[in-house]
Tab-separated table of C-alpha atoms in Angstrom:
chain	number	residue	atom	x	y	z
V	904	MET	CA	15.656	-6.575	36.023
V	905	PHE	CA	13.782	-3.763	34.419
V	906	ARG	CA	10.042	-4.001	33.736
V	907	THR	CA	8.300	-2.116	31.076
V	908	CYS	CA	4.914	-0.420	31.556
V	909	LEU	CA	3.301	-3.331	29.632
V	910	ASP	CA	4.972	-5.840	32.004
V	911	GLN	CA	3.160	-4.198	34.884
V	912	ILE	CA	-0.287	-4.516	33.220
V	913	SER	CA	-2.228	-7.616	34.042
V	914	PRO	CA	-3.427	-9.962	31.207
V	915	LEU	CA	-6.943	-8.886	31.847
V	916	GLU	CA	-5.951	-5.170	31.461
V	917	LYS	CA	-4.012	-5.989	28.301
V	918	THR	CA	-7.050	-7.659	26.822
V	919	GLY	CA	-9.029	-4.588	27.687
V	920	LEU	CA	-6.542	-2.288	26.019
V	921	ALA	CA	-6.606	-4.426	22.865
V	922	SER	CA	-10.372	-4.387	22.831
V	923	THR	CA	-10.507	-0.608	23.272
V	924	SER	CA	-7.993	-0.091	20.448
V	925	GLU	CA	-9.995	-2.402	18.137
V	926	SER	CA	-13.238	-0.633	18.937
V	927	MET	CA	-11.616	2.791	18.380
V	928	PHE	CA	-10.384	1.627	14.960
V	929	LYS	CA	-13.849	0.357	14.086
V	930	GLU	CA	-15.423	3.605	15.135
V	931	TYR	CA	-12.979	5.830	13.252
V	932	LYS	CA	-12.124	3.465	10.413
V	933	TRP	CA	-13.594	5.647	7.674
V	934	GLU	CA	-12.067	8.817	9.091
V	935	ILE	CA	-8.625	7.118	9.027
V	936	ILE	CA	-9.169	5.836	5.500
V	937	LEU	CA	-10.283	9.320	4.407
V	938	ILE	CA	-7.124	10.872	5.847
V	939	PHE	CA	-4.901	8.425	3.989
V	940	ILE	CA	-6.831	9.064	0.713
V	941	SER	CA	-6.496	12.789	1.223
V	942	VAL	CA	-2.749	12.638	1.795
V	943	ALA	CA	-2.299	10.448	-1.260
V	944	ALA	CA	-4.396	12.704	-3.430
V	945	LEU	CA	-2.420	15.715	-2.178
V	946	GLY	CA	0.877	13.994	-3.157
V	947	VAL	CA	-0.477	13.060	-6.572
V	948	THR	CA	-1.743	16.638	-7.149
V	949	LEU	CA	1.598	18.237	-6.108
V	950	GLY	CA	3.457	15.801	-8.332
V	951	TYR	CA	1.324	16.671	-11.324
V	952	LEU	CA	1.722	20.434	-10.702
V	953	ILE	CA	5.522	20.099	-10.441
V	954	GLU	CA	5.612	18.023	-13.592
V	955	GLN	CA	3.557	20.572	-15.512
V	956	THR	CA	5.152	23.762	-14.245
V	957	GLY	CA	8.648	22.555	-13.202
V	958	PRO	CA	10.303	23.555	-9.959
V	959	MET	CA	8.884	26.536	-8.053
V	960	PRO	CA	10.643	29.892	-8.270
V	961	ARG	CA	13.426	30.387	-5.725
V	962	MET	CA	15.953	33.048	-4.653
V	963	GLU	CA	18.744	33.971	-7.057
V	964	ASP	CA	22.039	32.250	-6.437
V	965	GLY	CA	25.312	31.517	-8.198
V	966	LEU	CA	27.959	33.320	-10.160
V	967	GLU	CA	26.450	36.228	-11.980
V	968	VAL	CA	26.381	36.692	-15.772
V	969	GLY	CA	29.480	38.568	-16.880
V	970	LYS	CA	31.733	37.058	-14.169
V	971	GLU	CA	34.686	34.981	-15.000
V	972	ALA	CA	34.137	31.259	-14.453
V	973	PRO	CA	36.372	29.291	-12.167
V	974	SER	CA	38.643	26.542	-13.435
V	975	ILE	CA	36.578	23.334	-13.712
V	976	LYS	CA	38.083	20.459	-11.743
V	977	ALA	CA	36.895	17.182	-10.210
V	978	SER	CA	38.548	14.422	-8.230
V	979	ALA	CA	37.129	11.776	-10.522
V	980	TRP	CA	34.953	11.636	-13.670
V	981	ILE	CA	32.093	9.439	-14.956
V	982	ASN	CA	31.519	9.201	-18.741
V	983	GLY	CA	34.992	10.242	-19.569
V	984	THR	CA	37.266	13.173	-18.749
V	985	PRO	CA	36.313	16.459	-20.492
V	986	THR	CA	38.831	18.458	-22.374
V	987	ILE	CA	38.949	21.564	-20.220
V	988	SER	CA	40.974	24.743	-21.008
V	989	GLU	CA	41.505	27.382	-18.319
V	990	ASN	CA	38.103	28.691	-17.252
V	991	GLY	CA	36.606	26.976	-20.305
V	992	GLN	CA	38.157	29.503	-22.559
V	993	GLY	CA	38.009	29.018	-26.316
V	994	GLN	CA	34.776	26.907	-26.301
V	995	VAL	CA	31.153	27.177	-25.183
V	996	THR	CA	30.609	25.107	-22.073
V	997	LEU	CA	27.476	24.278	-20.176
V	998	VAL	CA	28.092	23.370	-16.496
V	999	TYR	CA	25.206	21.618	-14.717
V	1000	ILE	CA	25.529	21.321	-10.902
V	1001	TRP	CA	23.255	18.662	-9.400
V	1002	SER	CA	22.857	15.927	-6.863
V	1003	SER	CA	21.484	12.389	-6.811
V	1004	HIS	CA	19.090	13.144	-3.931
V	1005	CYS	CA	17.805	16.433	-5.506
V	1006	LEU	CA	14.143	16.180	-6.546
V	1007	PRO	CA	14.121	19.280	-8.734
V	1008	CYS	CA	17.100	17.894	-10.555
V	1009	ARG	CA	14.924	15.032	-11.830
V	1010	PHE	CA	12.768	17.664	-13.624
V	1011	VAL	CA	15.636	19.790	-14.949
V	1012	THR	CA	17.928	16.978	-16.102
V	1013	PRO	CA	15.630	15.908	-19.024
V	1014	ARG	CA	15.862	19.474	-20.368
V	1015	ILE	CA	19.674	19.311	-20.277
V	1016	VAL	CA	19.588	15.865	-21.939
V	1017	GLU	CA	17.410	17.418	-24.739
V	1018	ALA	CA	19.717	20.360	-25.155
V	1019	TYR	CA	22.667	17.991	-25.286
V	1020	GLY	CA	21.140	16.012	-28.086
V	1021	GLN	CA	20.866	19.352	-30.079
V	1022	TYR	CA	24.189	20.960	-29.198
V	1023	LYS	CA	26.678	18.273	-28.212
V	1024	ASP	CA	28.674	18.812	-31.408
V	1025	ARG	CA	29.123	22.461	-30.684
V	1026	VAL	CA	28.991	22.759	-26.921
V	1027	GLN	CA	30.844	21.005	-24.185
V	1028	PHE	CA	28.518	19.732	-21.412
V	1029	ILE	CA	29.846	19.090	-17.980
V	1030	GLY	CA	28.074	17.865	-14.875
V	1031	LEU	CA	29.294	18.406	-11.295
V	1032	THR	CA	28.087	16.991	-7.975
V	1033	ALA	CA	29.320	17.749	-4.533
V	1034	GLU	CA	28.896	14.095	-3.570
V	1035	GLY	CA	31.851	11.906	-2.792
V	1036	PRO	CA	32.992	8.408	-3.676
V	1037	ASP	CA	30.778	6.999	-0.896
V	1038	GLN	CA	27.800	8.142	-2.980
V	1039	LEU	CA	29.088	6.709	-6.299
V	1040	GLU	CA	26.311	4.131	-6.529
V	1041	ALA	CA	23.643	6.844	-6.204
V	1042	ILE	CA	25.408	9.012	-8.726
V	1043	ASN	CA	25.692	6.256	-11.255
V	1044	GLU	CA	22.084	5.320	-10.704
V	1045	PHE	CA	20.935	8.912	-11.363
V	1046	ILE	CA	23.133	9.135	-14.471
V	1047	SER	CA	21.751	5.800	-15.780
V	1048	GLU	CA	18.074	6.634	-15.072
V	1049	ASN	CA	18.332	9.988	-16.838
V	1050	ALA	CA	20.393	8.826	-19.808
V	1051	VAL	CA	23.181	11.314	-19.003
V	1052	GLU	CA	25.999	10.937	-21.517
V	1053	TRP	CA	28.266	13.940	-20.762
V	1054	PRO	CA	31.184	13.835	-18.307
V	1055	THR	CA	30.239	14.217	-14.662
V	1056	GLY	CA	32.734	15.099	-11.919
V	1057	TYR	CA	32.544	14.478	-8.212
V	1058	GLY	CA	34.616	14.516	-5.055
V	1059	PRO	CA	36.482	17.303	-3.155
V	1060	ASP	CA	37.853	19.030	-6.277
V	1061	ALA	CA	34.381	19.170	-7.741
V	1062	VAL	CA	33.195	20.777	-4.377
V	1063	GLU	CA	35.955	23.390	-4.872
V	1064	THR	CA	34.680	24.148	-8.360
V	1065	ILE	CA	31.110	24.400	-7.151
V	1066	ILE	CA	32.148	26.878	-4.575
V	1067	GLY	CA	33.905	28.774	-7.299
V	1068	PHE	CA	30.606	29.117	-9.088
V	1069	GLU	CA	29.219	30.517	-5.823
V	1070	SER	CA	26.653	27.754	-5.947
V	1071	ASN	CA	24.672	27.054	-2.733
V	1072	LEU	CA	21.497	25.658	-4.228
V	1073	ILE	CA	20.842	22.909	-6.700
V	1074	PRO	CA	20.139	22.392	-9.539
V	1075	GLU	CA	22.191	25.202	-11.109
V	1076	ILE	CA	23.236	25.766	-14.743
V	1077	PHE	CA	25.977	28.046	-16.064
V	1078	ILE	CA	26.799	28.598	-19.791
V	1079	ILE	CA	30.317	29.802	-20.278
V	1080	GLY	CA	31.339	31.701	-23.430
V	1081	PRO	CA	34.608	31.228	-25.304
V	1082	GLU	CA	36.130	34.152	-23.373
V	1083	GLY	CA	35.638	32.208	-20.120
V	1084	LYS	CA	32.865	34.287	-18.667
V	1085	VAL	CA	29.269	33.329	-17.694
V	1086	VAL	CA	26.937	34.429	-20.427
V	1087	TRP	CA	23.857	32.737	-19.072
V	1088	ASN	CA	22.775	31.138	-15.786
V	1089	HIS	CA	19.656	29.517	-14.237
V	1090	ASN	CA	18.580	32.982	-12.934
V	1091	THR	CA	18.061	34.276	-16.454
V	1092	GLU	CA	14.517	34.419	-17.652
V	1093	THR	CA	15.303	33.001	-21.157
V	1094	SER	CA	15.568	29.306	-21.850
V	1095	ILE	CA	18.652	27.061	-21.811
V	1096	VAL	CA	18.445	26.921	-25.630
V	1097	ASP	CA	18.426	30.757	-25.785
V	1098	GLY	CA	21.473	30.828	-23.582
V	1099	LEU	CA	23.326	28.333	-25.753
V	1100	GLU	CA	22.395	30.215	-28.938
V	1101	LEU	CA	23.610	33.458	-27.356
V	1102	ALA	CA	26.995	31.915	-26.367
V	1103	LEU	CA	27.433	30.386	-29.875
V	1104	GLN	CA	26.593	33.668	-31.542
V	1105	ASN	CA	29.210	35.451	-29.320
V	1106	SER	CA	31.711	32.709	-30.223
V	1107	ALA	CA	31.133	33.206	-33.955
V	1108	LYS	CA	31.878	36.978	-33.612
V	1109	GLU	CA	35.332	36.379	-32.125
């Protein structure tokens, strides 16, 4: 009933079009190959730079240092359910907000894993993602690939907690002191280890 543009072209014209396309490819073959090589080289270069320097600087976001942390909740948990007191009070807690489709998270997570190996006996680590049960396969894949051992919460309740942390960007990290207030976050110029040490020192004084 309906005819495409190609249907209206005679066999001879189709042959001519194919011949023209083939000749154009031959004429610009090396230019096309050069473009592909350039794009690939650019991707490799950017990947190397990100790996060496980490994610690029960004605008500040999230609950400020000194503010009281929200109650930490999630609809469901992976790697066990954490023991959470109100606002994390009474213990030092690191909250890591991430997502399975977040590229910068793949560079930050190994740092959290390293810190977890050093401080897991003294600090409670908790992961949160705004993803729902429909993304459970991707969440589990990310956790497995990055050797994440701490509890990770997801679902609507996790979203509510993330909103409580005023988190609009990912990844974001908050270290909560024993008094339930944020003592360090991702906007701080010092390292994660520095933040954990500060929180533990404050805990020892109380």
